[in-house]
C-alpha positions as a LaTeX table, in Angstrom:
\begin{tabular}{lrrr}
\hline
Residue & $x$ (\AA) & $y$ (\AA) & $z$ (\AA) \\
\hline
Unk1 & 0.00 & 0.00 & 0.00 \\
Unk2 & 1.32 & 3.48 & $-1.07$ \\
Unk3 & 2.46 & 5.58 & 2.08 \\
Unk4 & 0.95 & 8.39 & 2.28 \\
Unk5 & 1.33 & 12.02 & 2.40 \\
Unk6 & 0.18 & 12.69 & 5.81 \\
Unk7 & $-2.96$ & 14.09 & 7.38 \\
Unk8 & $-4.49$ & 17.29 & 6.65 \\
Unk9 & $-7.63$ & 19.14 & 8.69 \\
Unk10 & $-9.94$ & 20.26 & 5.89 \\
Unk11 & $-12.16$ & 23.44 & 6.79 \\
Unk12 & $-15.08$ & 21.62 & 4.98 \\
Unk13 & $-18.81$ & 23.03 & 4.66 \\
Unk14 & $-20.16$ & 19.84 & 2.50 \\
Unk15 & $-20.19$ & 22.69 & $-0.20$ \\
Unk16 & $-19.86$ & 22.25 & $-3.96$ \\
Unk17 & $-15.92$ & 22.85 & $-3.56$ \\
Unk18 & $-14.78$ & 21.70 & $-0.56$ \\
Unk19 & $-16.84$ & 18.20 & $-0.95$ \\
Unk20 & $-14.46$ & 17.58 & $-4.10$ \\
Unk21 & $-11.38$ & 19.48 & $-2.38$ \\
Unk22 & $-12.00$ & 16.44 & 0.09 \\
Unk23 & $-12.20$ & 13.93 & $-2.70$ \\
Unk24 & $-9.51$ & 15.13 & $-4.51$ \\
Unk25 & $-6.79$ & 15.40 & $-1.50$ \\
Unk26 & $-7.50$ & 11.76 & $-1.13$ \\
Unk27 & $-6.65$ & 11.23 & $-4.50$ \\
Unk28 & $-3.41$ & 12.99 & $-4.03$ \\
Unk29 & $-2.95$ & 10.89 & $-0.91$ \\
Unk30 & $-3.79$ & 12.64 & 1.93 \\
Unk31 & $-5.51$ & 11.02 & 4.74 \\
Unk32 & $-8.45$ & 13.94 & 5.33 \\
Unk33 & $-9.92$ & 14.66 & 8.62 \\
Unk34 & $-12.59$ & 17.23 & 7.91 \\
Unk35 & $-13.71$ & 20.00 & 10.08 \\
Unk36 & $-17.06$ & 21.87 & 10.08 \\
Unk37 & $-17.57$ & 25.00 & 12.48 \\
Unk38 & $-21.41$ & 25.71 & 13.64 \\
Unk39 & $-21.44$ & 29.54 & 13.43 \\
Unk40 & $-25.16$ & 29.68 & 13.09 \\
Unk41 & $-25.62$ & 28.20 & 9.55 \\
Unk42 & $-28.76$ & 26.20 & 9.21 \\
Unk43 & $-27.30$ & 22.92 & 8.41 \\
Unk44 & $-27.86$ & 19.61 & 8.90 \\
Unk45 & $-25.13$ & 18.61 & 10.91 \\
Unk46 & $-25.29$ & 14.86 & 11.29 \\
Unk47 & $-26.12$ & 15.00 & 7.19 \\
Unk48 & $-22.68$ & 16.58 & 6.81 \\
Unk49 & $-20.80$ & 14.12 & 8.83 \\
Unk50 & $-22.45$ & 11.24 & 7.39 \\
Unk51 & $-21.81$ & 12.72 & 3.83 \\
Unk52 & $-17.82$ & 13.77 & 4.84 \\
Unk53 & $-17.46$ & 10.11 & 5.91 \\
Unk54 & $-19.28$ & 8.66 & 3.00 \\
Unk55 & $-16.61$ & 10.39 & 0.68 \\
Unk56 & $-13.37$ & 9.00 & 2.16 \\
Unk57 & $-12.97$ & 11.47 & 5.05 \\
Unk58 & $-10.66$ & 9.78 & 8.12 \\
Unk59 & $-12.98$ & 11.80 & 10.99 \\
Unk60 & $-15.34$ & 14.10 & 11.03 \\
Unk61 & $-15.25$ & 17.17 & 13.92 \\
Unk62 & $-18.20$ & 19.25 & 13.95 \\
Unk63 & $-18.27$ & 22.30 & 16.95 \\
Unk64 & $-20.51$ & 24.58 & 17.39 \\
Unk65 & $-18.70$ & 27.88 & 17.95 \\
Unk66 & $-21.89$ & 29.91 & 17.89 \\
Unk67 & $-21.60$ & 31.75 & 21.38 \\
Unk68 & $-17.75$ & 32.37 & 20.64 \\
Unk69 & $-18.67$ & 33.48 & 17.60 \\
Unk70 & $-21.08$ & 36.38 & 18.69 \\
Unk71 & $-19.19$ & 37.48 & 22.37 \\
Unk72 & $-15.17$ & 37.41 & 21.11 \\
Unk73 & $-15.80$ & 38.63 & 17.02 \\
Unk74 & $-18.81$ & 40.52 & 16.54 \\
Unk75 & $-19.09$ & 42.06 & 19.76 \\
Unk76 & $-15.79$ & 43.88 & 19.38 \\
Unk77 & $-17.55$ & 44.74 & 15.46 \\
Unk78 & $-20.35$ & 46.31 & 17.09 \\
Unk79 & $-18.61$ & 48.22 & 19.81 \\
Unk80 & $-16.22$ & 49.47 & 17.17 \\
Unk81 & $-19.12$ & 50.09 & 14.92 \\
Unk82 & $-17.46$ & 48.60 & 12.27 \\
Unk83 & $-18.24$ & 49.16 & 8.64 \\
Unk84 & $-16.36$ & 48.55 & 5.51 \\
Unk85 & $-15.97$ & 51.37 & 2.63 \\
Unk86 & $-19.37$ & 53.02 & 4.32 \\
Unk87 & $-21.32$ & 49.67 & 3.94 \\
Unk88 & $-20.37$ & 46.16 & 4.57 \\
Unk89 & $-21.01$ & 44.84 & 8.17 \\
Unk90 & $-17.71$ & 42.14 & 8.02 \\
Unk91 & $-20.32$ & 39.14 & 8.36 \\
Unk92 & $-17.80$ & 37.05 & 6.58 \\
Unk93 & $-14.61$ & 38.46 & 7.48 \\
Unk94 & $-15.70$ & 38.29 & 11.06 \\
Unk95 & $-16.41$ & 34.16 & 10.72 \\
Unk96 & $-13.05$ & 33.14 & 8.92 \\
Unk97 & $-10.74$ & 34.02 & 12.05 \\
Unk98 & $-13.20$ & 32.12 & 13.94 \\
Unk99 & $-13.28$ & 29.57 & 11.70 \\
Unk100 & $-9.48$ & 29.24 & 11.17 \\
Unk101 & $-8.94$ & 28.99 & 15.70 \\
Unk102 & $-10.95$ & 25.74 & 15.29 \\
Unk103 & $-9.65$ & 24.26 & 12.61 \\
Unk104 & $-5.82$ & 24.77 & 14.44 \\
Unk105 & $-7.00$ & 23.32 & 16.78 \\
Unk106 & $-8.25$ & 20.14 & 15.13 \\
Unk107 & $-4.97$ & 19.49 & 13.61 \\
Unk108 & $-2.94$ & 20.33 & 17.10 \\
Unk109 & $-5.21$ & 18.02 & 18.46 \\
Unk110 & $-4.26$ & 14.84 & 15.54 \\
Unk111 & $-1.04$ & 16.02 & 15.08 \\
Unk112 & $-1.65$ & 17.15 & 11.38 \\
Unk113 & 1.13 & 19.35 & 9.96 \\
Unk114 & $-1.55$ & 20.25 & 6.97 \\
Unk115 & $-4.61$ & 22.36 & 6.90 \\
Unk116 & $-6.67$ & 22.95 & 3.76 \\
Unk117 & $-9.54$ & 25.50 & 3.15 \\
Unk118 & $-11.70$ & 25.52 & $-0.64$ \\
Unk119 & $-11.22$ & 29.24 & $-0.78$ \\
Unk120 & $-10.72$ & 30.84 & $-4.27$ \\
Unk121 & $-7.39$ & 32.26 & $-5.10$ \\
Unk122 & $-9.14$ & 35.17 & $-6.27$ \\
Unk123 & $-10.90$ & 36.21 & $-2.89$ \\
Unk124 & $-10.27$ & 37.72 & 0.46 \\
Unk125 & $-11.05$ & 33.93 & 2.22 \\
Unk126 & $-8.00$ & 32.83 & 1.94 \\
Unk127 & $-5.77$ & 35.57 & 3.38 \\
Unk128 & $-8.33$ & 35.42 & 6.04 \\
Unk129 & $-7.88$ & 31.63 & 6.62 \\
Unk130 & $-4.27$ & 31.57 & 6.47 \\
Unk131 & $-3.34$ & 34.46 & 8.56 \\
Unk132 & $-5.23$ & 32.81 & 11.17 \\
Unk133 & $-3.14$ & 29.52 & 10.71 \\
Unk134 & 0.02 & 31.37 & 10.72 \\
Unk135 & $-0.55$ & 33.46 & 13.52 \\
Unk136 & $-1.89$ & 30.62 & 15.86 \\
Unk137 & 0.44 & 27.72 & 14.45 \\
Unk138 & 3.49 & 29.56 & 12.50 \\
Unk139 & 4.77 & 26.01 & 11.44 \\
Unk140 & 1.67 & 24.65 & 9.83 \\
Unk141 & 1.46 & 24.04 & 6.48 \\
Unk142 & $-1.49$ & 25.12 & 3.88 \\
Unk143 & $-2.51$ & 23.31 & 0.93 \\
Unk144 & $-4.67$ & 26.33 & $-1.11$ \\
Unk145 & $-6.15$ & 23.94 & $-3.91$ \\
Unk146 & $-7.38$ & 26.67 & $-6.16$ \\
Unk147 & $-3.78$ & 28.04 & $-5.92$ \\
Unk148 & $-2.60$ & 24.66 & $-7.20$ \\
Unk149 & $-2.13$ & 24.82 & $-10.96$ \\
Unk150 & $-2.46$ & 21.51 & $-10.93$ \\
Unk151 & $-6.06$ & 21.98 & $-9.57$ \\
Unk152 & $-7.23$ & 25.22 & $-10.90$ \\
Unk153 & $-6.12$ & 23.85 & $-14.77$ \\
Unk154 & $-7.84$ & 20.58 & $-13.94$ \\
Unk155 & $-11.09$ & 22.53 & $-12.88$ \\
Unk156 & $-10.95$ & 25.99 & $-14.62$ \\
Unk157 & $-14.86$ & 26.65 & $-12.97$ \\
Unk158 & $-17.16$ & 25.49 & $-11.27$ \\
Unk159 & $-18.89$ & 23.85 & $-14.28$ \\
Unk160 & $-15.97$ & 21.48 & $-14.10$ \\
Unk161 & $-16.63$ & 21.38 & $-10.23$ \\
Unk162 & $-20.30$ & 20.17 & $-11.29$ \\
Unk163 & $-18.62$ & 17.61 & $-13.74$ \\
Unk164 & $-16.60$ & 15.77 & $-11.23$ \\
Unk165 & $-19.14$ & 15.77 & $-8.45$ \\
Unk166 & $-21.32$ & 13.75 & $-10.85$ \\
Unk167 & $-19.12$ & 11.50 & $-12.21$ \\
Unk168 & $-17.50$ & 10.75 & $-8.26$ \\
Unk169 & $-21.20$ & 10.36 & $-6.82$ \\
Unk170 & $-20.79$ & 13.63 & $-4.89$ \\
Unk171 & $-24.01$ & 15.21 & $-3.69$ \\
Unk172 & $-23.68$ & 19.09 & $-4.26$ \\
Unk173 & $-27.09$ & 21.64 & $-3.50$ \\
Unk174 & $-25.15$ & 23.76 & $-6.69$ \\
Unk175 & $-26.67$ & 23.42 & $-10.03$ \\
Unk176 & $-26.10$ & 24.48 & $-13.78$ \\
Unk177 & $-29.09$ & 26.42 & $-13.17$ \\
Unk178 & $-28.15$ & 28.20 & $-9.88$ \\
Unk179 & $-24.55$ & 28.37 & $-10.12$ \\
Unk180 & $-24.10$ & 30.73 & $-6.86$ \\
Unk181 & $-21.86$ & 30.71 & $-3.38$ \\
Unk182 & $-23.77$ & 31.14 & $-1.06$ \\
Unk183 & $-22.06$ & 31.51 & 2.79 \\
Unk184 & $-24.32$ & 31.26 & 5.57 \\
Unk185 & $-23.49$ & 32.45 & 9.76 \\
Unk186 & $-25.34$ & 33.78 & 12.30 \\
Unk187 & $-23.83$ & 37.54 & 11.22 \\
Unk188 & $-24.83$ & 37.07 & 7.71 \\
Unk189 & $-25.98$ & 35.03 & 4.82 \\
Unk190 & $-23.69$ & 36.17 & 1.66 \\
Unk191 & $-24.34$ & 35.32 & $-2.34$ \\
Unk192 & $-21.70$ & 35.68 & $-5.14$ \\
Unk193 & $-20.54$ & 34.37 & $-8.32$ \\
Unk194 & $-22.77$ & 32.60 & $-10.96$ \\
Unk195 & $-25.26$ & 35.32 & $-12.37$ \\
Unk196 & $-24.41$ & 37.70 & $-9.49$ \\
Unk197 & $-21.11$ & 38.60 & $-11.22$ \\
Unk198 & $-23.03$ & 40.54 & $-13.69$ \\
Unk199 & $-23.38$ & 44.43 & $-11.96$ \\
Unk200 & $-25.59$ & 45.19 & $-14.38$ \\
Unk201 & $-29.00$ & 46.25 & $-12.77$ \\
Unk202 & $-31.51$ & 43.33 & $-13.29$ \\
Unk203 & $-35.25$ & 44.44 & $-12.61$ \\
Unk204 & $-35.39$ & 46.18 & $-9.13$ \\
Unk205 & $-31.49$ & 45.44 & $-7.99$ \\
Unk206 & $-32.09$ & 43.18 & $-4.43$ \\
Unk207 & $-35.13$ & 42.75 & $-4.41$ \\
Unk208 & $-35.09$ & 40.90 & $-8.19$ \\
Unk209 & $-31.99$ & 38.49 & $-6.76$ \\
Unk210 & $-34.61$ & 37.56 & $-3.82$ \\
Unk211 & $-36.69$ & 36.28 & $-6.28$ \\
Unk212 & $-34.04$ & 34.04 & $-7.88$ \\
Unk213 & $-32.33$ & 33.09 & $-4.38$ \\
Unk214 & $-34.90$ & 30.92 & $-2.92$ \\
Unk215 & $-33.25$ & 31.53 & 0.84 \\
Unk216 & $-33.64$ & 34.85 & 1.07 \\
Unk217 & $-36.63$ & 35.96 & 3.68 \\
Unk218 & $-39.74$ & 37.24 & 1.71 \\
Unk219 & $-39.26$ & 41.04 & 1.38 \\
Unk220 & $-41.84$ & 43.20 & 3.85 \\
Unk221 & $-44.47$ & 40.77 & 4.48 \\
Unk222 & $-44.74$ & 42.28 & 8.10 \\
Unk223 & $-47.73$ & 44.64 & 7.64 \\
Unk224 & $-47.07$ & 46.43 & 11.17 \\
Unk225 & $-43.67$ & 47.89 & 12.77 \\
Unk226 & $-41.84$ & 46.00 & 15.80 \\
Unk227 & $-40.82$ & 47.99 & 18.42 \\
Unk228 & $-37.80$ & 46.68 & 20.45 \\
Unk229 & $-35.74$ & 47.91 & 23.71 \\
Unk230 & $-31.89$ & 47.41 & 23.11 \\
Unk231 & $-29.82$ & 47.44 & 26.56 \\
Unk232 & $-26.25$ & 48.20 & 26.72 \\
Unk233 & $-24.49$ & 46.06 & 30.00 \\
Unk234 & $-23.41$ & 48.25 & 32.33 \\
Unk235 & $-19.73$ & 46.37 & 32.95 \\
Unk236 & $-18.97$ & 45.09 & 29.78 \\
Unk237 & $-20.49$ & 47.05 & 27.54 \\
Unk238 & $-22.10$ & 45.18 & 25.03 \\
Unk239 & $-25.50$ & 44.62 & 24.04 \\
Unk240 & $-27.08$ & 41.96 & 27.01 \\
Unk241 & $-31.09$ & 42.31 & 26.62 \\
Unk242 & $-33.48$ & 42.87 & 23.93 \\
Unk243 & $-37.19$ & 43.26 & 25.22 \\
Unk244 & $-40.17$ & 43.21 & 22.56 \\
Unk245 & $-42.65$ & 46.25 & 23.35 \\
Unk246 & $-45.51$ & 44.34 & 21.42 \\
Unk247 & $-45.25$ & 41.14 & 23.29 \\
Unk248 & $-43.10$ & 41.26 & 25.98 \\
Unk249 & $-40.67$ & 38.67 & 24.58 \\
Unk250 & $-37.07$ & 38.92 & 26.21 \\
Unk251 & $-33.72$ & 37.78 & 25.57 \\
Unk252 & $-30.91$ & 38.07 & 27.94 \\
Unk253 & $-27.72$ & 36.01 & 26.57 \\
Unk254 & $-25.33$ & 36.72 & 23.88 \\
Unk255 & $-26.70$ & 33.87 & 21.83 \\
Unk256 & $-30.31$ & 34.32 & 22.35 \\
Unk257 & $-30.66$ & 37.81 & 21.43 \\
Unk258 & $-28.82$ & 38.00 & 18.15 \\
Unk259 & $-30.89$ & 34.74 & 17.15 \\
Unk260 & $-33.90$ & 36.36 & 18.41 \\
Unk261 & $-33.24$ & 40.26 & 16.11 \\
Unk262 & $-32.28$ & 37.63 & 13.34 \\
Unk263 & $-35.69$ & 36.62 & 13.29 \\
Unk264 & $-37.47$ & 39.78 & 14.16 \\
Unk265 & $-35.37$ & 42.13 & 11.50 \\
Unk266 & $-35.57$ & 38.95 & 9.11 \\
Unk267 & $-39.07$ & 39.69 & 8.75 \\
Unk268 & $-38.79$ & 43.24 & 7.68 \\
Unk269 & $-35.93$ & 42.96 & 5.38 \\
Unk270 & $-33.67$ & 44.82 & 7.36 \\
Unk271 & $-30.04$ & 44.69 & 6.65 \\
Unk272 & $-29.84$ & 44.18 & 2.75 \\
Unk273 & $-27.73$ & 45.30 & 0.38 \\
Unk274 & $-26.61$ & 44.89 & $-3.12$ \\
Unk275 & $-22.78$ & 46.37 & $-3.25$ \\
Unk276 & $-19.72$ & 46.57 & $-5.63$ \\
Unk277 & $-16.67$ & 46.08 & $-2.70$ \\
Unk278 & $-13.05$ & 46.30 & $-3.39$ \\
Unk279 & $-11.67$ & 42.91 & $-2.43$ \\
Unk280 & $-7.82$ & 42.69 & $-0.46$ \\
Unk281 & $-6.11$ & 41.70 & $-3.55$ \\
Unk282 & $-6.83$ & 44.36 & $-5.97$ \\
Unk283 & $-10.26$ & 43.36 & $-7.73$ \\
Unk284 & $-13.39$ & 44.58 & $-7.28$ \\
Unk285 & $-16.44$ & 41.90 & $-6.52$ \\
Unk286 & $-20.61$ & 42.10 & $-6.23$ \\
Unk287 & $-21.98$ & 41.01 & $-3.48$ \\
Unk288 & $-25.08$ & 40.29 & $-1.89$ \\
Unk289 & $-25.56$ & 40.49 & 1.74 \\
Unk290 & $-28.60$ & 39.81 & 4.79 \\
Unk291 & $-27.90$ & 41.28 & 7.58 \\
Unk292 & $-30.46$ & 41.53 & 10.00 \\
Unk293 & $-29.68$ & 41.82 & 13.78 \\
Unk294 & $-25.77$ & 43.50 & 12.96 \\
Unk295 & $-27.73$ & 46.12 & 11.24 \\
Unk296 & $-30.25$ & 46.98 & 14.22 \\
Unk297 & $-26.91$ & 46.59 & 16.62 \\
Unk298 & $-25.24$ & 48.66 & 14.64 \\
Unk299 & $-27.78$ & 51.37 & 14.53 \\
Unk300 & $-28.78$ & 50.90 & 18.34 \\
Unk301 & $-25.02$ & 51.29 & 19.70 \\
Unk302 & $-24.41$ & 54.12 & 17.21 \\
Unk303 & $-27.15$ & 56.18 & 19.10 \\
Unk304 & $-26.19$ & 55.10 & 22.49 \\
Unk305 & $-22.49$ & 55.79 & 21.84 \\
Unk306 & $-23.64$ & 59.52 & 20.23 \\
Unk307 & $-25.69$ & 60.26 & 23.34 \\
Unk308 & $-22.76$ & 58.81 & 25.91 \\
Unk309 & $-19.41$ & 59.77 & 24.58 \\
Unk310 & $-17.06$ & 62.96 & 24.66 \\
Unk311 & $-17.38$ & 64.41 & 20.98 \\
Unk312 & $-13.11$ & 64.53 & 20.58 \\
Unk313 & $-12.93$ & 60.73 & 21.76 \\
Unk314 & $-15.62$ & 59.90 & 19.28 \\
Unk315 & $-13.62$ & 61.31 & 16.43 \\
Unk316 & $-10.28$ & 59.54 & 17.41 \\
Unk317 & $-12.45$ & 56.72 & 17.94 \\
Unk318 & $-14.30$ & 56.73 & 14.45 \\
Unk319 & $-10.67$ & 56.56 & 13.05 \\
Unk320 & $-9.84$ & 53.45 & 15.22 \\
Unk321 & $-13.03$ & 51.94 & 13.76 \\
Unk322 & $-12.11$ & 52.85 & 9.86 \\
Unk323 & $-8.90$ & 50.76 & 10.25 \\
Unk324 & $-10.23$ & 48.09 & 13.07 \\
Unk325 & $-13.31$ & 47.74 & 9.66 \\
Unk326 & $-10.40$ & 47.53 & 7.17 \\
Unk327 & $-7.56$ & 44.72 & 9.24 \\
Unk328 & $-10.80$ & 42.92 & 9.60 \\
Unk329 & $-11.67$ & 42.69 & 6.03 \\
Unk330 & $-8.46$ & 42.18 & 4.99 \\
Unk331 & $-7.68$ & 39.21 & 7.30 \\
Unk332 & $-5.47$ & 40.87 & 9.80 \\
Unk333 & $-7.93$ & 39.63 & 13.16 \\
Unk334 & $-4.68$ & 38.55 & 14.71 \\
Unk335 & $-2.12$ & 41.15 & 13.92 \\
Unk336 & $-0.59$ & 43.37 & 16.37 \\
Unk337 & $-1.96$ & 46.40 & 15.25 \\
Unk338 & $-5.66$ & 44.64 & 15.45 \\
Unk339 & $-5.10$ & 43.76 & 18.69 \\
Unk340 & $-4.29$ & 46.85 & 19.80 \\
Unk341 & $-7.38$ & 48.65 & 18.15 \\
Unk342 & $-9.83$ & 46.31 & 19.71 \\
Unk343 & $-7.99$ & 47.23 & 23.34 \\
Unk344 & $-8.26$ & 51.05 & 22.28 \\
Unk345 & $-11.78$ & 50.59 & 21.33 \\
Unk346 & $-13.14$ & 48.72 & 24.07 \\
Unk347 & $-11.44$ & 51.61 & 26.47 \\
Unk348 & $-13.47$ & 53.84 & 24.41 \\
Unk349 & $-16.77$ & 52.10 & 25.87 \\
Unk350 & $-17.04$ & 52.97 & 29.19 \\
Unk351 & $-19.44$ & 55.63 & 29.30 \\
Unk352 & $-21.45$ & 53.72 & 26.52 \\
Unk353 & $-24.15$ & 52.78 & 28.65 \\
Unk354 & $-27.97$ & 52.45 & 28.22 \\
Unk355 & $-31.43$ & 51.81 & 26.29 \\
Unk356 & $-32.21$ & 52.20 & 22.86 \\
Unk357 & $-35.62$ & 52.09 & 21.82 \\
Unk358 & $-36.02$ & 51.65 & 18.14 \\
Unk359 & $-38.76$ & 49.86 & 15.38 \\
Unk360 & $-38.17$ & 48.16 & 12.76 \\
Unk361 & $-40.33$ & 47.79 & 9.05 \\
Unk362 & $-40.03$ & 47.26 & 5.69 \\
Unk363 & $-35.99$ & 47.30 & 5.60 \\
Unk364 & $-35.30$ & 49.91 & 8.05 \\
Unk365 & $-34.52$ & 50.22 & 12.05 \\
Unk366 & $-35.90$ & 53.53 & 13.28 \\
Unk367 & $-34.20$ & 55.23 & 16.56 \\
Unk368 & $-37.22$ & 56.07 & 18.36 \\
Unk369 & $-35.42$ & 57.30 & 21.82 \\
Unk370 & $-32.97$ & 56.44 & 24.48 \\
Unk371 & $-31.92$ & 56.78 & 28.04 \\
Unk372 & $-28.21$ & 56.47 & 29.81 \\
Unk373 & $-26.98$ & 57.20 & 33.73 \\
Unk374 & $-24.05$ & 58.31 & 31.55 \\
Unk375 & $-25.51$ & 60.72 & 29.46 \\
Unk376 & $-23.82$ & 63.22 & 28.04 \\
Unk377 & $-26.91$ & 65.29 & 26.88 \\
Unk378 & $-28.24$ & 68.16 & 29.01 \\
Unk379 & $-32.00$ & 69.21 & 28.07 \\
Unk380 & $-31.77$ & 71.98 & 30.08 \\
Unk381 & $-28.64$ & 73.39 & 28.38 \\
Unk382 & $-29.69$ & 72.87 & 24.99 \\
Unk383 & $-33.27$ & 73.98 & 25.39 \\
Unk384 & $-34.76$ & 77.31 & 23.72 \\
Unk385 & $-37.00$ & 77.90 & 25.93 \\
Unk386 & $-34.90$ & 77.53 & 29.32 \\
Unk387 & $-31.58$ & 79.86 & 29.17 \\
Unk388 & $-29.79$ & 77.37 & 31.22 \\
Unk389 & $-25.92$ & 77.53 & 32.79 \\
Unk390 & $-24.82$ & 79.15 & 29.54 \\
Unk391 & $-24.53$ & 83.04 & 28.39 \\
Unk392 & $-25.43$ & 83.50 & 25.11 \\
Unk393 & $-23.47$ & 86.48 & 24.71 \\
Unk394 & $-20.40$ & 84.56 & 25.01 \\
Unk395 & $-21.34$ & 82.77 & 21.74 \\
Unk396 & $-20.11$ & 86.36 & 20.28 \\
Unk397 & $-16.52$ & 86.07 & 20.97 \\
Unk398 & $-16.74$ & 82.38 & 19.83 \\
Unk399 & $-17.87$ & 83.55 & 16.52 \\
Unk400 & $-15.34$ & 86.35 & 16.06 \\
Unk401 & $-12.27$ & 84.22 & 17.16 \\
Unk402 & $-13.60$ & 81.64 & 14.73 \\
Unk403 & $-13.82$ & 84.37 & 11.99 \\
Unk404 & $-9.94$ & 85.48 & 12.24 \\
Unk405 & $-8.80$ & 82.97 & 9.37 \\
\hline
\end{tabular}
């Protein structure tokens, strides 16, 4: 029997790619151990493993990651308020470092000196991946398939992809007719490729693509607005309750309450957007992204934060979040200079304390008031009809020393 080339951790979603990644790193004699990460996809699990096994894989680790997922990476994204080139809410970028710490883990744990991942040489993925690897394992090795000539020659799309599934019995949900990626966490769900390439306007832009993706929620079929209470933690300053003014329905962990504004903003469409991004390597892409409860937490802390913080700290600190927005797009999660941002940022949140009360319908989250012990906001000051502990004829001086220049 040939010896073979030693054991490698695949990060494997029972996708299109990695299923024949798997299948093909056998044929190159690997021994494949595949790894699948539970970040809030709706998957059948014990489907995957059963399907992994069924196509030559060694073991099969499946961990759910979910609650790391939302307290160590998008926390930190929501207290930095992070947004990429004015729009993107990092629901992928956010995963892969996630992602990556497991799949280390795995092959720490089996004594694998390989890891493999299925993304494109062409994308952000797999600086995102392998950054990870490097900066948790510096002496692991990566096998990037689609960086392989000898891959990327033998399968120059994913027609070819399509091709070899069939002929190796390999059950893929992609089709000739709906030739798509589609990536799926609790952040986000993501579409690209296939049709989507084309930036061409097709009917009504988003809301046309949610008639030919079949996953995404029906568009505003919530005929009345939900009105929510968003509470900021007191100590660690992050979002710890959501309460439901219609019903009374409350969440209290980290888990529970993203699920639960999943569901809620789901309903109304909120958090969708059709965008042309400009990807870490030098190419611009199209996406498609769903968003829903990062886009009411990014709303609700933007509010609170206005109310709560010192207006010069909130400019250095809108900075920090422009580059924390742009290291985590670009795969950097575990670079010094990260590192040092999220520390910087989460000192900025210490006064960021309180209650947003907002609504959400048809595709947008309205700020409908809030309340802080650490308010910044004096009503008295700022009223017109109640002078206050303020001159007004000092305002003239102001005025005239602004004038000079």
């Amino acid at each position: 029997m040939a010896q073979t080339k030693g054991t490698v951790v695949l990060a494997y979603s029972g996708g299109l790619d990695t299923s024949c990644i798997l299948v093909w790193l056998k044929e190159q004699g690997y021994d494949v151990i595949a790894y699948l990460a539970n970040i809030g996809q709706k998957e059948d699990f014990e489907a995957a493993r059963k399907k992994a096994l069924a196509l030559g894989a060694k073991k099969v680790y499946i961990k759910d990651v979910s609650k790391e997922f939302v307290e160590q990476f998008i926390w930190p994204a929501v207290q930095a308020n992070a947004l990429y080139e004015d729009r993107y809410l990092l629901g992928t970028a956010l995963a892969r470092p996630c992602i990556a710490r497991g799949l280390v883990e795995v092959a720490q744990q089996e004594g694998a000196q390989h890891v493999a991942h299925g993304a494109t040489g062409k994308g952000n993925d797999q600086v995102r991946f392998e950054l990870t690897c490097y900066a948790l394992c510096p002496k692991i090795k990566v096998i990037a398939p689609w960086r392989m000539p000898e891959f990327y020659q033998r399968f120059p799309g994913r027609r070819d992809l399509m091709d070899y599934a069939k002929k190796h019995g390999i059950p893929v949900p992609v089709t000739p007719q709906t030739p798509w990626s589609m990536d799926e966490n609790l952040m986000h769900i993501s579409y690209e490729a296939g049709i989507l390439e084309n930036p061409k306007p097709q009917g009504r832009g988003v809301s046309c693509v949610c008639s030919l993706i079949g996953n995404f929620t029906v568009l505003c079929t919530v005929r009345r607005p939900c009105c929510l209470s968003q509470h900021v933690n007191c100590r660690r300053r992050v979002p710890v309750k959501v309460t439901n003014a219609g019903d009374g329905t409350t969440r209290c962990t980290a888990l529970e309450l993203f699920v639960y504004l999943n569901d809620i903003a789901g309903k109304h469409g909120v958090g969708r957007i059709d965008i042309v991004e400009n990807r870490f390597i030098g190419m611009k892409s199209r996406g498609i992204y769903e968003t829903p409860a990062g886009t009411i937490l990014y709303h609700a802390h933007l509010d609170i934060e206005a109310f709560t913080m010192d207006r010069e700290v909130r400019k250095i600190k809108q900075g920090l979040a422009l580059k924390f927005s742009e290291l985590v797009y670009n795969g950097f999660w575990h670079s010094p200079e990260c590192e040092f941002l999220r520390e910087c940022i989460g000192r900025s949140q210490e006064a960021v304390v309180g209650t947003v009360r907002l609504s959400v319908f048809k595709g947008q989250v309205y700020i409908l008031g809030r309340e802080s012990p650490r308010s910044l906001y004096n009503e008295e000051l700022v009223s017109m009809n109640v002078q206050g502990d303020y001159e007004p004829a000092d305002a003239t001086g102001f005025i005239n020393i602004n004038s000079l220049r």
